[in-house]
Structure formats: structure tokens, C-alpha cells
């Protein structure tokens, strides 16, 4: 077995098919940037699926090991925007028309990561109506609990007062924040030492979301410097559409608890 055989390099290295006529030097960068992102998305999904299973088996430390790896992949994905940022508007405009209506919006793996983390949107499944194998992957994830859902179930098993409507619900629906869950996190953050592994997991989840937002932000800024305020090839308003995603959160109560703690400490210090 050779290096090329093991890695199936003939397939991998022959999967770049620039379309522009006449050929444009910069299209290869554009293709490879997307393909490498998709490869990393594949590994992120692999790790997140495993982390979710480990949460379900109450193997918190092993799950945290998975999440640690995801965080490094996210950092790599975010860092790699600087390569694409070398693509100027003039260079992109030389091959943009050949992409037609294809867009990252149609990335099934990106959407799968969002579903796994908890951003469930049933209408996203329909984007893949003409690609049944992708549609099936997404439809399955839509109906399964997210990483956050299984973490909240774990908290319930540990005796925290997570309400039944949170631990046993229709997983295909978007998650709605609950005050009782916020109270659970208040309890955890009020005494980290007493709940150390849970506290650590909460912070890992916040890291994950923070990293995800860094990726979204760098995507947005790279897109802005390449196409300005023009609409996207996928038909959206472009940068305006991408900016809206920055307001989304996977783990709402983990952010809400920060406000509660900060407000409490301001009240205690008597500041105005
Ligand atoms: C010149 C480079 C790029 C431009 C101009 C661009 C532009 C856009 C725009 C305008 C959208 C909104 C949907 C649309 O109307 O098309 C979008 C979505 C998206 N793009 Fe890019 N993009 C670029 C590179 C990339 C790369 C390298 C990736 C890596 C996989 C990527 C992944 C995504 C994803 C996942 C979405 C969906 C985001 C969401 O729905 O929240 N894009 N892109």
C-alpha cells in the first residue's frame, strides 16, 4: 500500500474542476478553499456525533476530549479565511458567473453541524429535495436530539431540575429557552467547585459557539471585501443575510446566565 493508495489521492487530487472559460488562475483557490472546509466539516461532524453519544453514556471527560479537537478544527477553519482574502473582487468576477446559483448555502455538512449543535430549521431540509442522499442525512439529524439537548438530559440525570418539556420534546422543533434551565446554570456557576465537570462542559460549549461565530464573522468580512453588498449566488441579500446569523445562538441559557451573574455582581457592588 502506498501513500497515494491509502489516502486515495488520485480521487482527491482529481476532484478539482475549474469551469471558467477561458481558464482563470484564481478559480483553483476558490475550489480548494471550499473543499478543504468541507473535509474539516466532515471531521467536525464525526467528532460531534461521537461527543453526543458520549454525553448520552454519561462519559463527560471523553466527550470533552472530542470537543477540544473540534475547537482546534474551528480555529483552523477560521484561520484559513486569510487565504481566501487574497482573492480580489476583480479576480473573483472573472469566474463568478460560472458558479451559476451554487452557494455555500447548499452545504449539507454545514447545515448538519448547525443541526447537531441545536440550530434546527426544518425548512433547510427542503433545500436538498433534489439531492435525496443529503436530504436523508439532514432529515435524520433534524429528528434527533442536538448536543445541547443531550447535555440537558445529562443534567437531569445528575439531579438538576431540568423540566420534562426540555428533556422529552419534539427534537425537530427549534429549541426555546427555559427559565428553569437558566436557574440550573445559575446554580452551576454559583458554585463551580461543587459541579466542576459540568461547569467545565458549559465553558467548552460556550467556546464552541464562540468559535462558530468567529467563523461566521470571518466569512462575512471576507465576503464583504470580495463582493461588497451584492447579492449572493444562492440568491440571498448577501452580507445582510450573513450578518443576521451573528444574532443566533445554540446555547441560549449559557449566554443568559452571564447576564444574570453580571447583573447580580453589579447589584452587589451597588454601582449604577
Ligand atoms: C468568494 C468567496 C465567497 C463568497 C463571495 C461567499 C458568499 C456567500 C453568500 C453571499 C452567502 C449567502 C447565501 C447566498 O446568497 O449565496 C454564503 C453562504 C454560505 N457560504 Fe459562502 N462565500 C464564499 C466562500 C465560502 C467558503 C470558502 C465557504 C466554505 C465552505 C462558504 C460557506 C458558506 C456557507 C456554509 C453558507 C451558508 C451560511 C448560512 O446559511 O448561514 N462560503 N456565502
PDB file of C-alpha atoms and ligand atoms in Angstrom:
ATOM      1  CA  UNK A   1       0.000   0.000   0.000  1.00  0.00           C
ATOM      2  CA  UNK A   2       1.468   3.356  -0.980  1.00  0.00           C
ATOM      3  CA  UNK A   3       0.814   6.795   0.485  1.00  0.00           C
ATOM      4  CA  UNK A   4      -1.363   7.660  -2.515  1.00  0.00           C
ATOM      5  CA  UNK A   5      -3.318   4.403  -2.232  1.00  0.00           C
ATOM      6  CA  UNK A   6      -4.024   4.811   1.473  1.00  0.00           C
ATOM      7  CA  UNK A   7      -5.237   8.390   1.076  1.00  0.00           C
ATOM      8  CA  UNK A   8      -6.949   7.759  -2.249  1.00  0.00           C
ATOM      9  CA  UNK A   9      -5.051  10.741  -3.547  1.00  0.00           C
ATOM     10  CA  UNK A  10      -5.919  10.034  -7.158  1.00  0.00           C
ATOM     11  CA  UNK A  11      -9.578  10.671  -6.330  1.00  0.00           C
ATOM     12  CA  UNK A  12      -8.848  13.582  -4.007  1.00  0.00           C
ATOM     13  CA  UNK A  13      -6.460  15.390  -6.336  1.00  0.00           C
ATOM     14  CA  UNK A  14      -8.576  14.885  -9.401  1.00  0.00           C
ATOM     15  CA  UNK A  15     -11.689  16.376  -7.791  1.00  0.00           C
ATOM     16  CA  UNK A  16     -10.933  19.991  -8.748  1.00  0.00           C
ATOM     17  CA  UNK A  17     -12.773  21.023 -11.887  1.00  0.00           C
ATOM     18  CA  UNK A  18     -12.493  24.732 -12.636  1.00  0.00           C
ATOM     19  CA  UNK A  19     -15.234  25.779 -15.049  1.00  0.00           C
ATOM     20  CA  UNK A  20     -14.264  29.238 -16.258  1.00  0.00           C
ATOM     21  CA  UNK A  21     -13.659  29.734 -19.970  1.00  0.00           C
ATOM     22  CA  UNK A  22     -11.091  30.972 -20.696  1.00  0.00           C
ATOM     23  CA  UNK A  23      -9.484  29.327 -17.616  1.00  0.00           C
ATOM     24  CA  UNK A  24      -8.890  31.682 -14.687  1.00  0.00           C
ATOM     25  CA  UNK A  25      -5.856  31.286 -12.439  1.00  0.00           C
ATOM     26  CA  UNK A  26      -7.751  32.045  -9.188  1.00  0.00           C
ATOM     27  CA  UNK A  27     -10.588  29.572  -9.532  1.00  0.00           C
ATOM     28  CA  UNK A  28      -8.455  26.754  -8.114  1.00  0.00           C
ATOM     29  CA  UNK A  29      -8.023  28.696  -4.850  1.00  0.00           C
ATOM     30  CA  UNK A  30     -11.796  29.124  -4.642  1.00  0.00           C
ATOM     31  CA  UNK A  31     -12.436  25.407  -5.167  1.00  0.00           C
ATOM     32  CA  UNK A  32      -9.749  24.207  -2.765  1.00  0.00           C
ATOM     33  CA  UNK A  33     -10.857  26.641  -0.064  1.00  0.00           C
ATOM     34  CA  UNK A  34     -14.344  25.128  -0.215  1.00  0.00           C
ATOM     35  CA  UNK A  35     -13.163  21.546  -0.472  1.00  0.00           C
ATOM     36  CA  UNK A  36     -10.793  21.800   2.483  1.00  0.00           C
ATOM     37  CA  UNK A  37     -13.587  23.415   4.512  1.00  0.00           C
ATOM     38  CA  UNK A  38     -15.870  20.506   3.619  1.00  0.00           C
ATOM     39  CA  UNK A  39     -13.212  17.991   4.676  1.00  0.00           C
ATOM     40  CA  UNK A  40     -12.882  19.707   8.051  1.00  0.00           C
ATOM     41  CA  UNK A  41     -16.704  19.870   8.358  1.00  0.00           C
ATOM     42  CA  UNK A  42     -16.679  16.109   7.858  1.00  0.00           C
ATOM     43  CA  UNK A  43     -14.329  15.647  10.798  1.00  0.00           C
ATOM     44  CA  UNK A  44     -16.288  18.140  12.938  1.00  0.00           C
ATOM     45  CA  UNK A  45     -19.436  16.083  12.331  1.00  0.00           C
ATOM     46  CA  UNK A  46     -17.614  12.869  13.192  1.00  0.00           C
ATOM     47  CA  UNK A  47     -16.381  14.342  16.488  1.00  0.00           C
ATOM     48  CA  UNK A  48     -19.689  15.995  17.399  1.00  0.00           C
ATOM     49  CA  UNK A  49     -21.696  12.844  16.744  1.00  0.00           C
ATOM     50  CA  UNK A  50     -19.316  10.972  18.991  1.00  0.00           C
ATOM     51  CA  UNK A  51     -19.449  13.684  21.692  1.00  0.00           C
ATOM     52  CA  UNK A  52     -23.235  13.468  21.648  1.00  0.00           C
ATOM     53  CA  UNK A  53     -23.102   9.705  22.114  1.00  0.00           C
ATOM     54  CA  UNK A  54     -20.625  10.076  24.978  1.00  0.00           C
ATOM     55  CA  UNK A  55     -22.915  12.612  26.687  1.00  0.00           C
ATOM     56  CA  UNK A  56     -25.710  10.070  26.366  1.00  0.00           C
ATOM     57  CA  UNK A  57     -23.477   7.486  28.092  1.00  0.00           C
ATOM     58  CA  UNK A  58     -22.514   9.975  30.833  1.00  0.00           C
ATOM     59  CA  UNK A  59     -18.882   9.835  29.715  1.00  0.00           C
ATOM     60  CA  UNK A  60     -18.249  13.519  30.162  1.00  0.00           C
ATOM     61  CA  UNK A  61     -14.447  13.518  30.122  1.00  0.00           C
ATOM     62  CA  UNK A  62     -14.288  11.562  26.880  1.00  0.00           C
ATOM     63  CA  UNK A  63     -16.873  13.919  25.348  1.00  0.00           C
ATOM     64  CA  UNK A  64     -14.758  16.913  26.355  1.00  0.00           C
ATOM     65  CA  UNK A  65     -11.799  15.374  24.541  1.00  0.00           C
ATOM     66  CA  UNK A  66     -13.893  15.324  21.360  1.00  0.00           C
ATOM     67  CA  UNK A  67     -14.949  18.935  21.836  1.00  0.00           C
ATOM     68  CA  UNK A  68     -11.339  20.005  22.376  1.00  0.00           C
ATOM     69  CA  UNK A  69     -10.498  18.629  18.936  1.00  0.00           C
ATOM     70  CA  UNK A  70     -13.492  20.367  17.365  1.00  0.00           C
ATOM     71  CA  UNK A  71     -12.270  23.669  18.790  1.00  0.00           C
ATOM     72  CA  UNK A  72      -8.877  23.266  17.089  1.00  0.00           C
ATOM     73  CA  UNK A  73     -10.558  22.412  13.777  1.00  0.00           C
ATOM     74  CA  UNK A  74     -12.728  25.509  14.119  1.00  0.00           C
ATOM     75  CA  UNK A  75      -9.610  27.618  14.700  1.00  0.00           C
ATOM     76  CA  UNK A  76      -8.071  26.153  11.536  1.00  0.00           C
ATOM     77  CA  UNK A  77     -11.256  26.842   9.562  1.00  0.00           C
ATOM     78  CA  UNK A  78     -11.385  30.417  10.795  1.00  0.00           C
ATOM     79  CA  UNK A  79      -7.673  30.962  10.136  1.00  0.00           C
ATOM     80  CA  UNK A  80      -7.992  29.748   6.575  1.00  0.00           C
ATOM     81  CA  UNK A  81     -10.206  32.702   5.592  1.00  0.00           C
ATOM     82  CA  UNK A  82      -6.987  34.702   5.290  1.00  0.00           C
ATOM     83  CA  UNK A  83      -6.055  32.571   2.269  1.00  0.00           C
ATOM     84  CA  UNK A  84      -9.331  33.390   0.505  1.00  0.00           C
ATOM     85  CA  UNK A  85      -8.996  37.047   1.463  1.00  0.00           C
ATOM     86  CA  UNK A  86      -6.144  37.232  -1.084  1.00  0.00           C
ATOM     87  CA  UNK A  87      -8.845  36.872  -3.777  1.00  0.00           C
ATOM     88  CA  UNK A  88      -9.627  40.347  -5.068  1.00  0.00           C
ATOM     89  CA  UNK A  89     -13.035  41.449  -6.430  1.00  0.00           C
ATOM     90  CA  UNK A  90     -11.551  41.628  -9.933  1.00  0.00           C
ATOM     91  CA  UNK A  91     -10.203  38.077  -9.696  1.00  0.00           C
ATOM     92  CA  UNK A  92     -13.493  36.668  -8.367  1.00  0.00           C
ATOM     93  CA  UNK A  93     -15.538  38.444 -11.024  1.00  0.00           C
ATOM     94  CA  UNK A  94     -13.594  36.534 -13.694  1.00  0.00           C
ATOM     95  CA  UNK A  95     -15.196  33.218 -12.758  1.00  0.00           C
ATOM     96  CA  UNK A  96     -18.242  34.113 -10.628  1.00  0.00           C
ATOM     97  CA  UNK A  97     -20.755  33.628 -13.455  1.00  0.00           C
ATOM     98  CA  UNK A  98     -19.585  30.023 -13.896  1.00  0.00           C
ATOM     99  CA  UNK A  99     -20.760  29.145 -10.353  1.00  0.00           C
ATOM    100  CA  UNK A 100     -24.309  29.931 -11.505  1.00  0.00           C
ATOM    101  CA  UNK A 101     -26.628  29.515  -8.499  1.00  0.00           C
ATOM    102  CA  UNK A 102     -24.351  27.249  -6.464  1.00  0.00           C
ATOM    103  CA  UNK A 103     -23.616  28.576  -2.984  1.00  0.00           C
ATOM    104  CA  UNK A 104     -22.272  27.553   0.423  1.00  0.00           C
ATOM    105  CA  UNK A 105     -25.904  27.877   1.490  1.00  0.00           C
ATOM    106  CA  UNK A 106     -26.295  24.429  -0.086  1.00  0.00           C
ATOM    107  CA  UNK A 107     -23.566  22.860   2.083  1.00  0.00           C
ATOM    108  CA  UNK A 108     -25.274  19.880   3.698  1.00  0.00           C
ATOM    109  CA  UNK A 109     -22.400  19.325   6.114  1.00  0.00           C
ATOM    110  CA  UNK A 110     -22.510  22.921   7.363  1.00  0.00           C
ATOM    111  CA  UNK A 111     -26.238  22.569   7.958  1.00  0.00           C
ATOM    112  CA  UNK A 112     -25.671  19.209   9.653  1.00  0.00           C
ATOM    113  CA  UNK A 113     -23.204  20.838  12.069  1.00  0.00           C
ATOM    114  CA  UNK A 114     -25.793  23.519  12.814  1.00  0.00           C
ATOM    115  CA  UNK A 115     -28.467  20.872  13.448  1.00  0.00           C
ATOM    116  CA  UNK A 116     -26.133  18.858  15.672  1.00  0.00           C
ATOM    117  CA  UNK A 117     -25.334  21.916  17.740  1.00  0.00           C
ATOM    118  CA  UNK A 118     -29.032  22.756  18.013  1.00  0.00           C
ATOM    119  CA  UNK A 119     -29.943  25.285  15.329  1.00  0.00           C
ATOM    120  CA  UNK A 120     -32.881  23.304  13.918  1.00  0.00           C
ATOM    121  CA  UNK A 121     -34.701  24.704  10.909  1.00  0.00           C
ATOM    122  CA  UNK A 122     -36.955  22.199   9.159  1.00  0.00           C
ATOM    123  CA  UNK A 123     -37.118  24.334   6.025  1.00  0.00           C
ATOM    124  CA  UNK A 124     -33.379  23.752   5.468  1.00  0.00           C
ATOM    125  CA  UNK A 125     -34.106  20.082   4.725  1.00  0.00           C
ATOM    126  CA  UNK A 126     -36.096  21.125   1.657  1.00  0.00           C
ATOM    127  CA  UNK A 127     -33.012  22.813   0.179  1.00  0.00           C
ATOM    128  CA  UNK A 128     -31.876  19.253  -0.591  1.00  0.00           C
ATOM    129  CA  UNK A 129     -35.072  17.994  -2.227  1.00  0.00           C
ATOM    130  CA  UNK A 130     -33.173  17.230  -5.407  1.00  0.00           C
ATOM    131  CA  UNK A 131     -30.294  15.510  -3.569  1.00  0.00           C
ATOM    132  CA  UNK A 132     -32.017  12.649  -1.694  1.00  0.00           C
ATOM    133  CA  UNK A 133     -28.870  11.280  -0.047  1.00  0.00           C
ATOM    134  CA  UNK A 134     -28.098  14.682   1.531  1.00  0.00           C
ATOM    135  CA  UNK A 135     -31.741  15.245   2.369  1.00  0.00           C
ATOM    136  CA  UNK A 136     -31.823  11.951   4.274  1.00  0.00           C
ATOM    137  CA  UNK A 137     -28.766  12.858   6.363  1.00  0.00           C
ATOM    138  CA  UNK A 138     -30.306  16.168   7.365  1.00  0.00           C
ATOM    139  CA  UNK A 139     -33.818  14.808   7.940  1.00  0.00           C
ATOM    140  CA  UNK A 140     -32.363  12.201  10.298  1.00  0.00           C
ATOM    141  CA  UNK A 141     -30.433  14.810  12.289  1.00  0.00           C
ATOM    142  CA  UNK A 142     -33.486  17.054  12.450  1.00  0.00           C
ATOM    143  CA  UNK A 143     -35.375  14.327  14.295  1.00  0.00           C
ATOM    144  CA  UNK A 144     -32.555  13.573  16.717  1.00  0.00           C
ATOM    145  CA  UNK A 145     -31.602  15.467  19.887  1.00  0.00           C
ATOM    146  CA  UNK A 146     -28.813  18.010  19.481  1.00  0.00           C
ATOM    147  CA  UNK A 147     -25.630  18.125  21.532  1.00  0.00           C
ATOM    148  CA  UNK A 148     -27.303  20.703  23.777  1.00  0.00           C
ATOM    149  CA  UNK A 149     -30.428  18.548  24.160  1.00  0.00           C
ATOM    150  CA  UNK A 150     -28.389  15.556  25.328  1.00  0.00           C
ATOM    151  CA  UNK A 151     -26.333  17.753  27.663  1.00  0.00           C
ATOM    152  CA  UNK A 152     -29.556  18.980  29.289  1.00  0.00           C
ATOM    153  CA  UNK A 153     -30.714  15.359  29.596  1.00  0.00           C
ATOM    154  CA  UNK A 154     -27.419  14.541  31.305  1.00  0.00           C
ATOM    155  CA  UNK A 155     -28.006  17.398  33.743  1.00  0.00           C
ATOM    156  CA  UNK A 156     -31.451  15.988  34.519  1.00  0.00           C
ATOM    157  CA  UNK A 157     -29.882  12.573  35.206  1.00  0.00           C
ATOM    158  CA  UNK A 158     -27.442  14.284  37.548  1.00  0.00           C
ATOM    159  CA  UNK A 159     -30.389  15.558  39.551  1.00  0.00           C
ATOM    160  CA  UNK A 160     -30.633  19.125  38.271  1.00  0.00           C
ATOM    161  CA  UNK A 161     -34.171  20.478  37.885  1.00  0.00           C
ATOM    162  CA  UNK A 162     -34.357  20.425  34.088  1.00  0.00           C
ATOM    163  CA  UNK A 163     -38.064  20.335  33.174  1.00  0.00           C
ATOM    164  CA  UNK A 164     -39.589  17.373  31.370  1.00  0.00           C
ATOM    165  CA  UNK A 165     -40.651  19.511  28.398  1.00  0.00           C
ATOM    166  CA  UNK A 166     -36.936  20.116  27.775  1.00  0.00           C
ATOM    167  CA  UNK A 167     -35.661  16.556  28.184  1.00  0.00           C
ATOM    168  CA  UNK A 168     -38.507  14.952  26.278  1.00  0.00           C
ATOM    169  CA  UNK A 169     -39.688  17.060  23.394  1.00  0.00           C
ATOM    170  CA  UNK A 170     -40.124  17.077  19.627  1.00  0.00           C
ATOM    171  CA  UNK A 171     -36.453  17.326  18.603  1.00  0.00           C
ATOM    172  CA  UNK A 172     -37.292  18.587  15.139  1.00  0.00           C
ATOM    173  CA  UNK A 173     -38.534  21.858  16.639  1.00  0.00           C
ATOM    174  CA  UNK A 174     -36.151  24.737  17.351  1.00  0.00           C
ATOM    175  CA  UNK A 175     -35.024  24.857  20.979  1.00  0.00           C
ATOM    176  CA  UNK A 176     -36.771  27.512  23.055  1.00  0.00           C
ATOM    177  CA  UNK A 177     -35.053  28.898  26.170  1.00  0.00           C
ATOM    178  CA  UNK A 178     -36.464  27.971  29.570  1.00  0.00           C
ATOM    179  CA  UNK A 179     -36.165  29.873  32.795  1.00  0.00           C
ATOM    180  CA  UNK A 180     -35.737  26.601  34.742  1.00  0.00           C
ATOM    181  CA  UNK A 181     -32.666  25.751  32.644  1.00  0.00           C
ATOM    182  CA  UNK A 182     -31.284  29.209  33.314  1.00  0.00           C
ATOM    183  CA  UNK A 183     -31.753  28.546  37.039  1.00  0.00           C
ATOM    184  CA  UNK A 184     -29.803  25.280  36.678  1.00  0.00           C
ATOM    185  CA  UNK A 185     -26.881  27.129  35.143  1.00  0.00           C
ATOM    186  CA  UNK A 186     -27.114  29.799  37.857  1.00  0.00           C
ATOM    187  CA  UNK A 187     -26.661  27.011  40.359  1.00  0.00           C
ATOM    188  CA  UNK A 188     -23.649  25.605  38.478  1.00  0.00           C
ATOM    189  CA  UNK A 189     -21.943  28.970  38.039  1.00  0.00           C
ATOM    190  CA  UNK A 190     -22.655  29.995  41.636  1.00  0.00           C
ATOM    191  CA  UNK A 191     -20.515  27.133  42.896  1.00  0.00           C
ATOM    192  CA  UNK A 192     -18.148  25.872  40.183  1.00  0.00           C
ATOM    193  CA  UNK A 193     -16.141  23.694  42.569  1.00  0.00           C
ATOM    194  CA  UNK A 194     -19.226  21.689  43.522  1.00  0.00           C
ATOM    195  CA  UNK A 195     -20.101  20.949  39.867  1.00  0.00           C
ATOM    196  CA  UNK A 196     -16.676  21.126  38.240  1.00  0.00           C
ATOM    197  CA  UNK A 197     -17.114  18.779  35.264  1.00  0.00           C
ATOM    198  CA  UNK A 198     -20.499  20.313  34.407  1.00  0.00           C
ATOM    199  CA  UNK A 199     -19.064  23.801  34.748  1.00  0.00           C
ATOM    200  CA  UNK A 200     -16.145  22.853  32.509  1.00  0.00           C
ATOM    201  CA  UNK A 201     -18.535  21.407  29.911  1.00  0.00           C
ATOM    202  CA  UNK A 202     -20.615  24.594  29.933  1.00  0.00           C
ATOM    203  CA  UNK A 203     -17.497  26.620  29.194  1.00  0.00           C
ATOM    204  CA  UNK A 204     -16.448  24.198  26.426  1.00  0.00           C
ATOM    205  CA  UNK A 205     -19.856  24.651  24.806  1.00  0.00           C
ATOM    206  CA  UNK A 206     -19.514  28.420  25.004  1.00  0.00           C
ATOM    207  CA  UNK A 207     -16.051  28.118  23.402  1.00  0.00           C
ATOM    208  CA  UNK A 208     -17.614  26.062  20.618  1.00  0.00           C
ATOM    209  CA  UNK A 209     -20.301  28.654  19.949  1.00  0.00           C
ATOM    210  CA  UNK A 210     -17.798  31.487  20.180  1.00  0.00           C
ATOM    211  CA  UNK A 211     -15.567  29.759  17.626  1.00  0.00           C
ATOM    212  CA  UNK A 212     -18.537  29.146  15.357  1.00  0.00           C
ATOM    213  CA  UNK A 213     -19.367  32.838  15.468  1.00  0.00           C
ATOM    214  CA  UNK A 214     -15.732  33.738  14.703  1.00  0.00           C
ATOM    215  CA  UNK A 215     -16.003  31.590  11.575  1.00  0.00           C
ATOM    216  CA  UNK A 216     -19.278  33.274  10.578  1.00  0.00           C
ATOM    217  CA  UNK A 217     -17.784  36.695  11.158  1.00  0.00           C
ATOM    218  CA  UNK A 218     -14.665  35.984   9.085  1.00  0.00           C
ATOM    219  CA  UNK A 219     -16.854  34.547   6.307  1.00  0.00           C
ATOM    220  CA  UNK A 220     -18.966  37.693   6.372  1.00  0.00           C
ATOM    221  CA  UNK A 221     -15.954  40.010   6.300  1.00  0.00           C
ATOM    222  CA  UNK A 222     -14.216  38.034   3.543  1.00  0.00           C
ATOM    223  CA  UNK A 223     -17.418  38.052   1.501  1.00  0.00           C
ATOM    224  CA  UNK A 224     -17.783  41.793   2.101  1.00  0.00           C
ATOM    225  CA  UNK A 225     -14.312  42.554   0.791  1.00  0.00           C
ATOM    226  CA  UNK A 226     -14.877  40.399  -2.293  1.00  0.00           C
ATOM    227  CA  UNK A 227     -18.479  41.225  -3.327  1.00  0.00           C
ATOM    228  CA  UNK A 228     -19.374  44.222  -1.148  1.00  0.00           C
ATOM    229  CA  UNK A 229     -23.147  44.486  -0.789  1.00  0.00           C
ATOM    230  CA  UNK A 230     -24.003  42.490  -3.914  1.00  0.00           C
ATOM    231  CA  UNK A 231     -26.475  39.569  -3.582  1.00  0.00           C
ATOM    232  CA  UNK A 232     -25.072  36.048  -3.227  1.00  0.00           C
ATOM    233  CA  UNK A 233     -25.001  33.385  -5.932  1.00  0.00           C
ATOM    234  CA  UNK A 234     -27.519  31.467  -3.761  1.00  0.00           C
ATOM    235  CA  UNK A 235     -29.994  34.321  -4.187  1.00  0.00           C
ATOM    236  CA  UNK A 236     -29.809  35.910  -0.730  1.00  0.00           C
ATOM    237  CA  UNK A 237     -29.154  39.558   0.055  1.00  0.00           C
ATOM    238  CA  UNK A 238     -25.507  38.588   0.644  1.00  0.00           C
ATOM    239  CA  UNK A 239     -23.730  40.312   3.525  1.00  0.00           C
ATOM    240  CA  UNK A 240     -27.034  41.453   5.097  1.00  0.00           C
ATOM    241  CA  UNK A 241     -28.204  37.830   5.174  1.00  0.00           C
ATOM    242  CA  UNK A 242     -24.924  36.629   6.668  1.00  0.00           C
ATOM    243  CA  UNK A 243     -24.975  39.355   9.331  1.00  0.00           C
ATOM    244  CA  UNK A 244     -28.309  38.082  10.661  1.00  0.00           C
ATOM    245  CA  UNK A 245     -26.717  34.738  11.575  1.00  0.00           C
ATOM    246  CA  UNK A 246     -24.469  36.520  14.063  1.00  0.00           C
ATOM    247  CA  UNK A 247     -27.511  37.034  16.297  1.00  0.00           C
ATOM    248  CA  UNK A 248     -28.240  33.316  16.502  1.00  0.00           C
ATOM    249  CA  UNK A 249     -27.261  31.233  19.500  1.00  0.00           C
ATOM    250  CA  UNK A 250     -27.019  27.484  20.001  1.00  0.00           C
ATOM    251  CA  UNK A 251     -26.934  27.551  23.794  1.00  0.00           C
ATOM    252  CA  UNK A 252     -29.181  30.445  24.864  1.00  0.00           C
ATOM    253  CA  UNK A 253     -29.208  29.846  28.619  1.00  0.00           C
ATOM    254  CA  UNK A 254     -25.411  29.556  28.726  1.00  0.00           C
ATOM    255  CA  UNK A 255     -25.268  33.134  27.482  1.00  0.00           C
ATOM    256  CA  UNK A 256     -28.250  34.319  29.532  1.00  0.00           C
ATOM    257  CA  UNK A 257     -26.599  33.128  32.741  1.00  0.00           C
ATOM    258  CA  UNK A 258     -23.717  35.524  32.114  1.00  0.00           C
ATOM    259  CA  UNK A 259     -26.086  38.470  32.169  1.00  0.00           C
ATOM    260  CA  UNK A 260     -27.634  37.214  35.383  1.00  0.00           C
ATOM    261  CA  UNK A 261     -24.239  36.836  37.060  1.00  0.00           C
ATOM    262  CA  UNK A 262     -23.038  40.218  35.801  1.00  0.00           C
ATOM    263  CA  UNK A 263     -26.242  41.927  36.925  1.00  0.00           C
ATOM    264  CA  UNK A 264     -26.007  40.244  40.319  1.00  0.00           C
ATOM    265  CA  UNK A 265     -22.441  41.431  40.839  1.00  0.00           C
ATOM    266  CA  UNK A 266     -23.353  44.995  39.791  1.00  0.00           C
ATOM    267  CA  UNK A 267     -26.255  44.929  42.259  1.00  0.00           C
ATOM    268  CA  UNK A 268     -23.979  43.651  44.997  1.00  0.00           C
ATOM    269  CA  UNK A 269     -21.376  46.325  44.355  1.00  0.00           C
ATOM    270  CA  UNK A 270     -24.129  48.935  44.413  1.00  0.00           C
ATOM    271  CA  UNK A 271     -22.958  50.511  41.150  1.00  0.00           C
ATOM    272  CA  UNK A 272     -25.282  52.416  38.842  1.00  0.00           C
TER     273      UNK A 272
HETATM  274  C1  LIG B   1     -15.592  34.334  -2.684  1.00  0.00           C
HETATM  275  C2  LIG B   1     -15.913  33.581  -1.669  1.00  0.00           C
HETATM  276  C3  LIG B   1     -17.279  33.514  -1.055  1.00  0.00           C
HETATM  277  C4  LIG B   1     -18.348  34.336  -1.251  1.00  0.00           C
HETATM  278  C5  LIG B   1     -18.447  35.597  -2.130  1.00  0.00           C
HETATM  279  C6  LIG B   1     -19.415  33.804  -0.449  1.00  0.00           C
HETATM  280  C7  LIG B   1     -20.677  34.367  -0.355  1.00  0.00           C
HETATM  281  C8  LIG B   1     -21.722  33.841   0.349  1.00  0.00           C
HETATM  282  C9  LIG B   1     -23.041  34.416   0.405  1.00  0.00           C
HETATM  283  C10 LIG B   1     -23.452  35.735  -0.231  1.00  0.00           C
HETATM  284  C11 LIG B   1     -23.811  33.588   1.145  1.00  0.00           C
HETATM  285  C12 LIG B   1     -25.313  33.754   1.444  1.00  0.00           C
HETATM  286  C13 LIG B   1     -26.115  32.802   0.580  1.00  0.00           C
HETATM  287  C14 LIG B   1     -26.086  33.201  -0.890  1.00  0.00           C
HETATM  288  O1  LIG B   1     -26.841  34.084  -1.290  1.00  0.00           O
HETATM  289  O2  LIG B   1     -25.284  32.618  -1.641  1.00  0.00           O
HETATM  290  C15 LIG B   1     -22.985  32.499   1.574  1.00  0.00           C
HETATM  291  C16 LIG B   1     -23.405  31.457   2.376  1.00  0.00           C
HETATM  292  C17 LIG B   1     -22.588  30.477   2.838  1.00  0.00           C
HETATM  293  N1  LIG B   1     -21.269  30.261   2.491  1.00  0.00           N
HETATM  294 FE1  LIG B   1     -20.115  31.485   1.428  1.00  0.00          FE
HETATM  295  N2  LIG B   1     -18.982  32.685   0.230  1.00  0.00           N
HETATM  296  C18 LIG B   1     -17.690  32.475  -0.137  1.00  0.00           C
HETATM  297  C19 LIG B   1     -16.881  31.438   0.311  1.00  0.00           C
HETATM  298  C20 LIG B   1     -17.282  30.426   1.124  1.00  0.00           C
HETATM  299  C21 LIG B   1     -16.451  29.352   1.544  1.00  0.00           C
HETATM  300  C22 LIG B   1     -14.982  29.145   1.210  1.00  0.00           C
HETATM  301  C23 LIG B   1     -17.188  28.547   2.325  1.00  0.00           C
HETATM  302  C24 LIG B   1     -16.711  27.295   2.965  1.00  0.00           C
HETATM  303  C25 LIG B   1     -17.393  26.188   2.963  1.00  0.00           C
HETATM  304  C26 LIG B   1     -18.517  29.114   2.392  1.00  0.00           C
HETATM  305  C27 LIG B   1     -19.595  28.582   3.079  1.00  0.00           C
HETATM  306  C28 LIG B   1     -20.839  29.163   3.151  1.00  0.00           C
HETATM  307  C29 LIG B   1     -21.911  28.615   3.944  1.00  0.00           C
HETATM  308  C30 LIG B   1     -21.853  27.385   4.819  1.00  0.00           C
HETATM  309  C31 LIG B   1     -23.008  29.445   3.757  1.00  0.00           C
HETATM  310  C32 LIG B   1     -24.389  29.318   4.429  1.00  0.00           C
HETATM  311  C33 LIG B   1     -24.415  30.244   5.643  1.00  0.00           C
HETATM  312  C34 LIG B   1     -25.750  30.289   6.361  1.00  0.00           C
HETATM  313  O3  LIG B   1     -26.753  29.840   5.816  1.00  0.00           O
HETATM  314  O4  LIG B   1     -25.791  30.814   7.494  1.00  0.00           O
HETATM  315  N3  LIG B   1     -18.517  30.274   1.667  1.00  0.00           N
HETATM  316  N4  LIG B   1     -21.724  32.674   1.087  1.00  0.00           N
END
